[in-house]
Each structure stands twice: as structure tokens, then as C-alpha cells.
GROMACS .gro file of C-alpha atoms in nm:
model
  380
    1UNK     CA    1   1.776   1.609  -1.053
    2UNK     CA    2   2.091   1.649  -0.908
    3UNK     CA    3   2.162   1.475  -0.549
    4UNK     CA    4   2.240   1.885  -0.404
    5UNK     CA    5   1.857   1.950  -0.516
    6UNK     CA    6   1.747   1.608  -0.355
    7UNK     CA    7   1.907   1.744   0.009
    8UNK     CA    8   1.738   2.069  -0.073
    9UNK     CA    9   1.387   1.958  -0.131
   10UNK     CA   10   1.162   1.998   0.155
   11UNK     CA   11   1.002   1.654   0.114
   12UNK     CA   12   0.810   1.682   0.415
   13UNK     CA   13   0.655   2.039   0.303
   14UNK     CA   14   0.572   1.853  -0.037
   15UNK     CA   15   0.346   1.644   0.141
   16UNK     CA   16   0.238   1.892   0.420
   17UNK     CA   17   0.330   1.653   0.706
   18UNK     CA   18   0.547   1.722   1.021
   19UNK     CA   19   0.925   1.610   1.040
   20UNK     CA   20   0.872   1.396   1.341
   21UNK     CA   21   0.534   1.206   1.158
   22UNK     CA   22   0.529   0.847   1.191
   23UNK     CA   23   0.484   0.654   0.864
   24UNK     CA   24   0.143   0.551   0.898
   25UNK     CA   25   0.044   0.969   0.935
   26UNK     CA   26   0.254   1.009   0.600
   27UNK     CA   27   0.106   0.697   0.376
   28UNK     CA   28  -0.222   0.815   0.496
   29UNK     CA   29  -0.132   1.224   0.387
   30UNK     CA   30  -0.012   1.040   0.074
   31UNK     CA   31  -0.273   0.855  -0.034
   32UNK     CA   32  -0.504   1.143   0.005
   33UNK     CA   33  -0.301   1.409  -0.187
   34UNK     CA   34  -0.245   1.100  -0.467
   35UNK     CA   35  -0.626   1.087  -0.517
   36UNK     CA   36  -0.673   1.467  -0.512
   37UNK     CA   37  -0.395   1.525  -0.805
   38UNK     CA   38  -0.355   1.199  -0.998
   39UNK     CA   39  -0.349   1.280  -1.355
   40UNK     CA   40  -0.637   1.064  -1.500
   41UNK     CA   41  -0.860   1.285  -1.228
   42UNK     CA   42  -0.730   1.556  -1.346
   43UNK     CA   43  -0.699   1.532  -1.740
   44UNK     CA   44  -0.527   1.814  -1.884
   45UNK     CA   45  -0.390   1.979  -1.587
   46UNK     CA   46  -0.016   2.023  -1.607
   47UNK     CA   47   0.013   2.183  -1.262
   48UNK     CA   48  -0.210   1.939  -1.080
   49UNK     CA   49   0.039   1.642  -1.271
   50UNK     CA   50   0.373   1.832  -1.182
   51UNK     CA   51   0.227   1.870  -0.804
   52UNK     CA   52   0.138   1.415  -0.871
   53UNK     CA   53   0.529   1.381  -0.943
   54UNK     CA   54   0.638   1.602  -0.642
   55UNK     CA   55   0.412   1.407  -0.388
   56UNK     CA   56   0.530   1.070  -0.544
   57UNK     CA   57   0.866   1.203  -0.535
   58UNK     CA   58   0.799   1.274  -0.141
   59UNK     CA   59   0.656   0.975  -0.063
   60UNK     CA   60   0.934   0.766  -0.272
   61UNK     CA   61   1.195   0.841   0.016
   62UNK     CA   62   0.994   0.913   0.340
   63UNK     CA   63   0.824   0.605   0.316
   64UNK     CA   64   1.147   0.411   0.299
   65UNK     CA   65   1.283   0.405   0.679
   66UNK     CA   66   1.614   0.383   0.533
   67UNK     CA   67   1.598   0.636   0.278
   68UNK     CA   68   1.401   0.922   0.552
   69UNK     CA   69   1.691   0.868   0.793
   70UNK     CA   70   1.970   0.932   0.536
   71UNK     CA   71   1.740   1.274   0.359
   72UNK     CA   72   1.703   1.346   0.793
   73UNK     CA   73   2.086   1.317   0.823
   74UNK     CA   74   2.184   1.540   0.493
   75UNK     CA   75   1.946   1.782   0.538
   76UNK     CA   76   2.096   1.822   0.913
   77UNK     CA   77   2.393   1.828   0.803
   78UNK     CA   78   2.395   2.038   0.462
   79UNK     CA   79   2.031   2.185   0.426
   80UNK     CA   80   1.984   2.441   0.691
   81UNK     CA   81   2.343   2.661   0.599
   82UNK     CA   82   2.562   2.379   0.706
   83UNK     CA   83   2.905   2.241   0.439
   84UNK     CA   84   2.863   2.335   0.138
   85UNK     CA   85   2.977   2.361  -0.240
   86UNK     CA   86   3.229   2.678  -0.202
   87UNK     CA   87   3.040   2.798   0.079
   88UNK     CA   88   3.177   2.956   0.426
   89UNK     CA   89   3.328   2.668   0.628
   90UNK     CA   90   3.488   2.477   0.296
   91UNK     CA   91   3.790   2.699   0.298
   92UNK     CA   92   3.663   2.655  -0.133
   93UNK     CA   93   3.658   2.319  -0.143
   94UNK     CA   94   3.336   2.169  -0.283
   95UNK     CA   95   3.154   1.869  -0.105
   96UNK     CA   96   3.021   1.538  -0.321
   97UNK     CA   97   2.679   1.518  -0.197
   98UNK     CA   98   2.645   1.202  -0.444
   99UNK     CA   99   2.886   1.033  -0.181
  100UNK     CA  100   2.678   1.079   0.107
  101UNK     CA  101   2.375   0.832  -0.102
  102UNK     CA  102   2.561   0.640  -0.241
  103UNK     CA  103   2.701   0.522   0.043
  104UNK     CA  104   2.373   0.384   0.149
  105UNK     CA  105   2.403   0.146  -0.137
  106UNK     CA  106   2.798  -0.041  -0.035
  107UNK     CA  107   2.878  -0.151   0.253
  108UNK     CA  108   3.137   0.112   0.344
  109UNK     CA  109   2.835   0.328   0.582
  110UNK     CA  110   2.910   0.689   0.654
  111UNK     CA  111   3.238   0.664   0.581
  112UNK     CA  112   3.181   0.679   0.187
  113UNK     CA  113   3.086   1.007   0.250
  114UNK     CA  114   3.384   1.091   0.237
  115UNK     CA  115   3.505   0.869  -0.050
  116UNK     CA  116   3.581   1.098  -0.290
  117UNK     CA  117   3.836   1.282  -0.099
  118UNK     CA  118   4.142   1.138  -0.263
  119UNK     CA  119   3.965   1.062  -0.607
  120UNK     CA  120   4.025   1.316  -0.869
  121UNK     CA  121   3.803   1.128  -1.165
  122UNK     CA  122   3.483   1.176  -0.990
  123UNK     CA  123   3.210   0.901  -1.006
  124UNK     CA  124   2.952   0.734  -1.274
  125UNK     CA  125   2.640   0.800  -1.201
  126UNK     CA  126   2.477   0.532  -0.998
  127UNK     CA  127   2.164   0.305  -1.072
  128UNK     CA  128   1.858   0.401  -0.889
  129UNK     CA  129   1.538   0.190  -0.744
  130UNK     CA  130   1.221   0.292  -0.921
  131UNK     CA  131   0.936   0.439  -0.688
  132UNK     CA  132   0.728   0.197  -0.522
  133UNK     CA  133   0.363   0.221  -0.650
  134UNK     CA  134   0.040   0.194  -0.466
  135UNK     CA  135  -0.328   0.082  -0.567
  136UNK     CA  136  -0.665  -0.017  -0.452
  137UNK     CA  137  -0.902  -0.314  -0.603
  138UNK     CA  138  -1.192  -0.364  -0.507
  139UNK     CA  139  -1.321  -0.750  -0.486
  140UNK     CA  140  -1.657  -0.911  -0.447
  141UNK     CA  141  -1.715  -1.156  -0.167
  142UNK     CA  142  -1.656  -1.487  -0.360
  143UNK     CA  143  -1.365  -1.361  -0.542
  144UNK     CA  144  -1.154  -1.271  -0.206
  145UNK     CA  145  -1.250  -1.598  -0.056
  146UNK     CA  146  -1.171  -1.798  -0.355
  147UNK     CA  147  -0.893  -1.569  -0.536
  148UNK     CA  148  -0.908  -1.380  -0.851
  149UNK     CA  149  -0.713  -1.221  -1.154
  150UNK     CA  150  -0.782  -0.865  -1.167
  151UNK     CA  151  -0.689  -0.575  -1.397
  152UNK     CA  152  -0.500  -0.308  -1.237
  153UNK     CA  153  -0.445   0.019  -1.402
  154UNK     CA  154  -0.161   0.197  -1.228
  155UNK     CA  155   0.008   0.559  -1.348
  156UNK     CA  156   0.386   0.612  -1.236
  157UNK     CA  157   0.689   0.777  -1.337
  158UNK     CA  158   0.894   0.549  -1.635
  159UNK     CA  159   1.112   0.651  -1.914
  160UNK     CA  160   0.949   0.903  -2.136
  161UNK     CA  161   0.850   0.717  -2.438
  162UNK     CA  162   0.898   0.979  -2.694
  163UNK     CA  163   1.252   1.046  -2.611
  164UNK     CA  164   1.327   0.633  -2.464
  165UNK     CA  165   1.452   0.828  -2.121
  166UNK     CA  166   1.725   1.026  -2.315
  167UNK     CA  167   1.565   1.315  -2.246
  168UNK     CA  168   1.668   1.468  -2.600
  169UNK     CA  169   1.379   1.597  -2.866
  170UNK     CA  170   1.309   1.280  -3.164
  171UNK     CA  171   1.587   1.296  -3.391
  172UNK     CA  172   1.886   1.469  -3.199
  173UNK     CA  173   2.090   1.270  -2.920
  174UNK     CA  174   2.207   1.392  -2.557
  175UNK     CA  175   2.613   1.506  -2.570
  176UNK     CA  176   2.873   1.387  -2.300
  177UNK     CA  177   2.916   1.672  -2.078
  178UNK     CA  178   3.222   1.792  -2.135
  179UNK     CA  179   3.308   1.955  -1.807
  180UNK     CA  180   3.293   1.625  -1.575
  181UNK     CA  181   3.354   1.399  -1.917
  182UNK     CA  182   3.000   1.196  -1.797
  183UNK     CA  183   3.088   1.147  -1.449
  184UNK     CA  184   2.806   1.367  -1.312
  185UNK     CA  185   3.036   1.533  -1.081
  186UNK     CA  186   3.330   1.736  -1.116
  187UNK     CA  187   3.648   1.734  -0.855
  188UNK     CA  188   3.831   2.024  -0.705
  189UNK     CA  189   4.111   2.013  -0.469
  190UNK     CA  190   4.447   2.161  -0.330
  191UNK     CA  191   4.751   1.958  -0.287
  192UNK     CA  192   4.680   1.555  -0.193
  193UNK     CA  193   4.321   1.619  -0.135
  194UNK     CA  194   4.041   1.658  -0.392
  195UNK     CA  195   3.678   1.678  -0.333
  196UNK     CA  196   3.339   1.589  -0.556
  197UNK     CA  197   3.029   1.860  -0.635
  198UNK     CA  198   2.756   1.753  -0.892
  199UNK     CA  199   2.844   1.949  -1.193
  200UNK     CA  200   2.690   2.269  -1.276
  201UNK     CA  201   2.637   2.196  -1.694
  202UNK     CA  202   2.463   1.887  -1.641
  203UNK     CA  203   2.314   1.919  -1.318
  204UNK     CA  204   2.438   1.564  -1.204
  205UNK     CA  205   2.303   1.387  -1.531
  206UNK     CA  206   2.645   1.343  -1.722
  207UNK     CA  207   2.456   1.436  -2.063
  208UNK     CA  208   2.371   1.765  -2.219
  209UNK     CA  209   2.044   1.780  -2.365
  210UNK     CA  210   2.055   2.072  -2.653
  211UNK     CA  211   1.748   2.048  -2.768
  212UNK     CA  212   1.481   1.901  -2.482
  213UNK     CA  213   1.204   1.632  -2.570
  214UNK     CA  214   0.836   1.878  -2.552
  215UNK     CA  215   0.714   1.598  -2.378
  216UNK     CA  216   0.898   1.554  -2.041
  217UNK     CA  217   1.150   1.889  -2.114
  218UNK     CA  218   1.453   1.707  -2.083
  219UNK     CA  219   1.421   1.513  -1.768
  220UNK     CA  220   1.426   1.159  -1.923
  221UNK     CA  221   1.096   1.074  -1.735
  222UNK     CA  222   0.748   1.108  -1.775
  223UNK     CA  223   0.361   0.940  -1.634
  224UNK     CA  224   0.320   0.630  -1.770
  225UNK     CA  225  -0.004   0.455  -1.756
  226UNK     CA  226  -0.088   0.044  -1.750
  227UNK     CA  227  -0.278  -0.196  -1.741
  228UNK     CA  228  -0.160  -0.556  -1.551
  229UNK     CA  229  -0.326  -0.832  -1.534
  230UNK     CA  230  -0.302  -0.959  -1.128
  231UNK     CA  231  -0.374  -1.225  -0.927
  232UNK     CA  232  -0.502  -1.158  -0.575
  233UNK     CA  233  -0.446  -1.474  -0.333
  234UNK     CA  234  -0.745  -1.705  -0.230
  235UNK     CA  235  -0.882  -1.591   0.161
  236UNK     CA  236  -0.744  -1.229   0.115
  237UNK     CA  237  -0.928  -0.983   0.353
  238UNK     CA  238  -1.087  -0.617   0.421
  239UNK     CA  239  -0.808  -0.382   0.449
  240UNK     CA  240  -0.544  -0.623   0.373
  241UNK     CA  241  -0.195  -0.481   0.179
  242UNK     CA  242  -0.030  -0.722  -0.078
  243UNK     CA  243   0.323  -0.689  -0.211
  244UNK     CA  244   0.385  -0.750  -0.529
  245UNK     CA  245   0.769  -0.731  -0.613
  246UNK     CA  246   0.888  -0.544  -0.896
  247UNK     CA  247   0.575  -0.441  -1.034
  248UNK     CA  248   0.636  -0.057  -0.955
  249UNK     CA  249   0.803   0.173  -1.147
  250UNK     CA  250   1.061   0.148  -1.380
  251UNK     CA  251   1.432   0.220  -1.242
  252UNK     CA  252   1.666   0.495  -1.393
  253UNK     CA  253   2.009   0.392  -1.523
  254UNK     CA  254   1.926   0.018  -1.483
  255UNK     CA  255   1.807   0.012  -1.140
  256UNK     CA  256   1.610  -0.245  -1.029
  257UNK     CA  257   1.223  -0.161  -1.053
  258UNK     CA  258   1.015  -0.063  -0.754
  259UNK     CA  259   0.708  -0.267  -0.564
  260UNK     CA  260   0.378  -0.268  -0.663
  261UNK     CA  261   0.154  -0.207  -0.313
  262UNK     CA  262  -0.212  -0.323  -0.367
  263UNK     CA  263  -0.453  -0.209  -0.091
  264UNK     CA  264  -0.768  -0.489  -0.112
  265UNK     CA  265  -1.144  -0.386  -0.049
  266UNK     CA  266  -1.372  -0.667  -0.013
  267UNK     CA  267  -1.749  -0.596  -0.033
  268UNK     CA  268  -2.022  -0.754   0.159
  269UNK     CA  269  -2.223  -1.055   0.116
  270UNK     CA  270  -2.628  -1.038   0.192
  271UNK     CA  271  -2.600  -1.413   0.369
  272UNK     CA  272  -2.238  -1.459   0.468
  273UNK     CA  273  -2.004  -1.338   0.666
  274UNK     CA  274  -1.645  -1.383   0.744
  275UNK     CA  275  -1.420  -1.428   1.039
  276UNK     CA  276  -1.070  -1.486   0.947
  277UNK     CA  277  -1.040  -1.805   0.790
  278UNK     CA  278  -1.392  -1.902   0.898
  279UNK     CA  279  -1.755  -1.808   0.733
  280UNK     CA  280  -2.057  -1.735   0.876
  281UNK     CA  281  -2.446  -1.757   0.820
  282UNK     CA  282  -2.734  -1.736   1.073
  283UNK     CA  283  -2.976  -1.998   0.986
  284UNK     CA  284  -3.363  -1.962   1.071
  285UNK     CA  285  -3.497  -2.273   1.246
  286UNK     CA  286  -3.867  -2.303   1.376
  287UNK     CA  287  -3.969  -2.328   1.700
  288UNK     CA  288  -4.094  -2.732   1.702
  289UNK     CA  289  -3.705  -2.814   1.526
  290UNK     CA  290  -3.507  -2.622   1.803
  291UNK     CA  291  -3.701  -2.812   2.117
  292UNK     CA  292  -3.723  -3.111   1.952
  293UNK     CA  293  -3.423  -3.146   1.701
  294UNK     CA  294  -3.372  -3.254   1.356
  295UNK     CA  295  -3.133  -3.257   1.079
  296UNK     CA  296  -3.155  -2.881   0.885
  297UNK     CA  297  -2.979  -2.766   0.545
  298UNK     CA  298  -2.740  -2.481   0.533
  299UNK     CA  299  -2.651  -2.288   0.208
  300UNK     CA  300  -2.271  -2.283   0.117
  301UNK     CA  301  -2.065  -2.022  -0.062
  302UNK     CA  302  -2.032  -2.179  -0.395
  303UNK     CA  303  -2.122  -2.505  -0.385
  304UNK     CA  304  -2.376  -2.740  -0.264
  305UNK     CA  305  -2.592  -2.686   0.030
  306UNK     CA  306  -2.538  -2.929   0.352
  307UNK     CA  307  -2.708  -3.096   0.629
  308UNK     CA  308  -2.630  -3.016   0.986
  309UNK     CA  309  -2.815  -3.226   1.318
  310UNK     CA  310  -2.973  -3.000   1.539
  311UNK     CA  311  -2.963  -3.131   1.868
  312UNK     CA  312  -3.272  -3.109   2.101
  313UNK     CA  313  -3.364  -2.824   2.339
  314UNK     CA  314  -3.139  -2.558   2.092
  315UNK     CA  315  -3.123  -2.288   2.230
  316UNK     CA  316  -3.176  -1.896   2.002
  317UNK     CA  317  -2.788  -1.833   1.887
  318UNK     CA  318  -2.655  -2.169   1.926
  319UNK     CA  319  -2.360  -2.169   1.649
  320UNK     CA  320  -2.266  -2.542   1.452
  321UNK     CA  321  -1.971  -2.584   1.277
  322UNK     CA  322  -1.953  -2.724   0.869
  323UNK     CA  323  -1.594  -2.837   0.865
  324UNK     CA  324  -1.384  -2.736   0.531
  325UNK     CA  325  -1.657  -2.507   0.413
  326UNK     CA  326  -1.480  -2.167   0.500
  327UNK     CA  327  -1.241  -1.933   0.335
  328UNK     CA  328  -0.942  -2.110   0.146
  329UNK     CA  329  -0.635  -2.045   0.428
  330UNK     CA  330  -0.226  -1.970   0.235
  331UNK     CA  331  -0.150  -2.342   0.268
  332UNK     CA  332  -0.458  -2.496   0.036
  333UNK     CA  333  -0.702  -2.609   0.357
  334UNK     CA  334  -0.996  -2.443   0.369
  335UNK     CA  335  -1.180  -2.276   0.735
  336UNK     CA  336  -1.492  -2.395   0.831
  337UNK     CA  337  -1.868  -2.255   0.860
  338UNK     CA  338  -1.974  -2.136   1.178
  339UNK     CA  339  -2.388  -2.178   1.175
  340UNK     CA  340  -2.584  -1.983   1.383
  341UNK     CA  341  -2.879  -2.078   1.477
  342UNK     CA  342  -3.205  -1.815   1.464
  343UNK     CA  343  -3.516  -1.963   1.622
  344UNK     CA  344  -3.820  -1.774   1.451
  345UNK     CA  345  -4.122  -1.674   1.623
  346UNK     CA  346  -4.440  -1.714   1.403
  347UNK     CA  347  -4.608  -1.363   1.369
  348UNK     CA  348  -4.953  -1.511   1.318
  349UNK     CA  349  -5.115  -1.841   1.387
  350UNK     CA  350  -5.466  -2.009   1.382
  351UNK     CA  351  -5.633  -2.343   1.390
  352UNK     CA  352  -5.445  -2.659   1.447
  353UNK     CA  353  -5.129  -2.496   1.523
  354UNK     CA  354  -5.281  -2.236   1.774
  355UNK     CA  355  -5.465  -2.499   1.989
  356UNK     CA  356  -5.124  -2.695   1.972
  357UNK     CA  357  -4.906  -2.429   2.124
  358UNK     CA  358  -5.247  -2.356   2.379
  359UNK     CA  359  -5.189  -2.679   2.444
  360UNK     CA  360  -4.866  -2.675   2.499
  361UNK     CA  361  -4.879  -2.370   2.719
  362UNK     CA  362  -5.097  -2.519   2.939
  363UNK     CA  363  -4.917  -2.863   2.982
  364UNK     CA  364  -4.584  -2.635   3.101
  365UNK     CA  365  -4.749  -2.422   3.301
  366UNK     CA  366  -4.587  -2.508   3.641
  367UNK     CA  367  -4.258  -2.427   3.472
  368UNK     CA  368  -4.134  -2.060   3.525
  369UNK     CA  369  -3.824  -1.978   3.244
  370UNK     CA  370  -3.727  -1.632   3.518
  371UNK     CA  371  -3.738  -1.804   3.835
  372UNK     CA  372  -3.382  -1.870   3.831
  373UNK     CA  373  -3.319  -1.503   3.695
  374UNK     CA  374  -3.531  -1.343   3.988
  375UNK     CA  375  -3.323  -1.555   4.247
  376UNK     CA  376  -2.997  -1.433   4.125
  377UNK     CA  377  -3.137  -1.094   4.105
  378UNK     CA  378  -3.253  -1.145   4.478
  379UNK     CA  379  -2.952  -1.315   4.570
  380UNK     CA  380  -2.700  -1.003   4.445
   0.00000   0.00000   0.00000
């Protein structure tokens, strides 16, 4: 694709979201449209995988701040009947839209936009960043507290493998344009100035393709699916993003490979919970071992169980702490276990133990447990 069609794509029609939506709005518009169209949901369905491309394509540059500001700028600039190639306003002259990108990649800022004005030869076609790729995983309890290797099975746009990216059918070769001599862009000009448009033969590539590869019709690229073996960090959480650098998809023209985005879903556990670095468990303790205290034993996640003192006169959520027992923090050390204590009510008794707690009743019968609550109450 050309960098004239890239300013003339309506990325933000692609993916049905407003010009002024923030990026969270767009990964989320993304993500859904991904699901709805990805090829291995959709097996056989040549539309529904040429819409897959477009989104990715969308979501490639507006998710990149950088990238969305310079496609905002060109398409001020050029895509609403502004400069361009030949066009009213270039008194003929053609305009290198190539210049206005690749200046994003030197250090020279806007003002490469105009770098081609005095260069007659035109430019090689520069390397570009593969898309970034996202996935989800799903991980059991143990495995985000503890880590785990995972297979991930990701689809994204690499070089086509029946043509190795050339773009040309098995057995015949792509041929140097010979309009801009494989510079992508030709030059035009009148007297000491000269200026760039992507050529017109080869659409920006450099290379004529005579006879296209069925497979990807030319373009070089195609869905490529794989499987990677990953390992997700010990104490990842619910919700949480990783990054895994240069795991996305393959660059064009030796570009350096995009990121590999891993969203992480971590399912429950029927006994413990999590808070942060910390783990939880509520802990059932009889009536008789709250008022009069003891030592108890609490499960642990993986390993053996340990014993906790329960002070006297416990009181119905009163939380303990097992140190080093918790999730596994990014520096090695490990959170603790925050106990919480349950004191059960017996739903039936009889004999021994029901003249006990008679007993008992009647030996604490002077005490009142809502006389303080009635004199606040009175006292408000």
C-alpha cells in the first residue's frame, strides 16, 4: 500500500469510532470487532478475513499516540481536498507523501516533509514496525500466584509463506520498476526544485509483480498463525496487561517486529482469595476456641497447612496474619495470609453441651451485650 492510500484511509471509519475517541474507547472497539471477524472464528470467510486485516490495520496506527497524531496531521493537511499529486494548488508539482512518515522516523521533525524538494533520485523504501498483537490467557488461581508457561496461539499479518513476502506467484520473481528504478517514488520538478509522489506502476512498492501469488494477490503479506510457548510472571493479576517485546508481528523490509500484548484472566479459587500481594481465607472457629483461645490450623495455597494462636475473647471477623504465605511479589518475597476468623454457631445441640451453654447463660446473665448500643442510640 502506497503511503497516498495510507493518508486516504479512513482508519477511524474502519473501526467505527469517533475522531476525537480516547484510546481506551478505540482498544475496547478493537478488541470487540477482532473477536467478531478473526479468521479461525470465521473459517473460510474471505470477506470477514479482509475486514480482520483492515481493523488490524486501523488499530496498528491509532493505537500508537505517535502514529494517530501524524495520520491526524496528513489527513488535515492532504485528505479532505488539501496539496496534492498534480492537483489545484501544486501549480503541477507532485507532493512526496512518503516524506511526511518518514520523517517521524529521523530526527529532522516536520521539516523532512519537505526533504525531497531538492532531491531528484527519490527515496528507498523505508523499513516498517510490524503491528503490535494482542491476546487473552486465561490462568487458574495457583498458576497466576506462582507463574506459569502457557501456549499462546496468536494470528497476525507476516510474510506470505508461499511467495516468502515477494508477493510474486512460485516460480516467477518481482521486476524492478522501471519508472522510479526501485525507489518507490518518482520526482518531478521545474528548474532548482523537484518534488517526490509514490509511483503510479508500483504503487510505492519499487517491484512489479507480473504474475501475483493466489495466495495473498501480490501484496507480500498474508495471516499467519502460531503457537508460542510463554511465560506469565509469578503474582500476575485479574485484568492485568503484560508486554512482551517483539513477539508481534513480523516487520516489512527488515523492520523491527511488533509487541506481543497479553491481556491475563485469572479464575477464582473456592477457599482463597487475593488482595494484591496478599491472600486470603476465612477460617471457621467454634464458639468455646474464640472466648477462650487456642492455637488453630490454616490451609495454605500449595504447601503445608500452619498453626496460628487465637487469642482469647476473638471476636466474629477478627483477621491474623501468616507471614510469607501470600502471592510471590516482582522481587522474589512472597505477601502474606490475611486469616479471617468465622465464629460458627452450632445449628443443633443436646445433652452435655446444651446444659453447658444453659449453664453458661445463666452464670452471664447480669451482663447485657446492647446496653452500650442502646446508650449511644439514646445519647444521639
Amino acid at each position: 500500500m502506497s503511503t497516498k492510500d495510507y493518508v486516504e484511509k479512513d482508519y477511524y471509519k474502519v473501526l467505527g469510532v469517533p475522531k476525537d475517541a480516547t484510546t481506551a474507547e478505540i482498544k475496547k472497539t478493537y478488541r470487540k470487532l477482532a473477536r467478531e471477524f478473526h479468521p479461525d472464528a470465521n473459517k473460510g470467510d474471505t470477506k470477514a478475513e479482509d475486514r480482520f486485516k483492515d481493523i488490524s490495520e486501523a488499530y496498528d496506527v491509532l493505537s500508537d499516540e505517535k502514529r494517530r497524531k501524524e495520520y491526524d496531521e496528513a489527513r488535515s493537511l492532504f485528505g479532505a481536498g488539501g496539496m496534492r499529486s498534480g492537483g489545484p494548488g501544486t501549480n503541477g508539482y507532485g507532493f512526496d507523501f512518503g516524506d511526511l512518515f518518514n520523517g517521524s522516523q529521523s530526527s529532522g521533525g516536520i521539516g523532512d516533509v519537505f526533504g525531497g524538494l531538492f532531491n531528484r533520485g527519490g527515496r528507498q523504501a523505508q523499513p516498517r514496525r510490524g503491528a503490535d498483537v494482542e491476546t487473552e490467557v486465561t490462568l487458574s488461581f495457583e498458576e497466576a500466584v506462582d507463574g506459569a508457561t502457557v501456549p499462546l496461539r496468536m494470528t497476525s499479518q507476516a510474510a506470505c509463506r508461499a511467495c516468502s513476502g515477494t508477493g510474486a506467484k512460485a516460480g516467477s520473481t518481482p521486476r524492478v520498476c522501471p519508472t522510479c528504478v526501485g525507489a518507490g517514488t518518482v520526482s518531478r520538478g521545474q528548474g532548482a526544485f523537484a518534488l517526490s509522489d509514490p509511483c503510479r506502476d508500483c504503487k510505492g512498492r519499487g517491484m512489479i509483480v507480473d504474475d501475483p501469488c493466489p495466495d495473498c494477490h501480490g501484496s507480500g503479506r498474508a495471516s499467519s498463525a502460531r503457537t508460542m510457548q510463554v511465560r506469565i510472571p509469578a503474582g500476575v493479576q485479574d485484568a492485568q496487561r503484560i508486554r512482551l517485546k517483539g513477539k508481534g508481528a513480523q516487520g516489512e523490509r527488515g523492520g523491527q517486529p511488533g509487541d506481543l500484548y497479553v491481556s491475563v484472566h485469572v479464575s477464582s479459587h473456592p477457599v482463597f482469595g487475593r488482595k494484591g500481594d496478599n491472600l486470603t481465607v476465612t477460617v471457621p472457629v467454634s464458639f468455646p476456641e474464640a472466648a477462650l483461645g487456642g492455637t488453630i490450623e490454616v490451609p495454605t495455597l500449595n504447601g503445608p497447612a500452619v498453626k496460628l494462636r487465637l487469642p482469647a475473647g476473638s471476636a466474629n471477623g477478627l483477621t491474623l496474619r501468616a507471614r510469607g504465605k501470600g502471592a510471590t511479589r516482582k522481587d522474589g518475597t512472597r505477601g502474606d495470609l490475611l486469616v479471617t476468623v468465622e465464629v460458627t454457631v452450632p445449628q443443633q445441640t443436646s445433652g452435655e453441651a446444651l446444659s453447658a451453654l444453659e449453664q453458661y447463660r445463666d452464670a452471664t446473665a447480669s451482663e447485657d451485650p446492647r446496653a452500650a448500643l442502646f446508650k449511644a442510640a439514646e445519647g444521639a
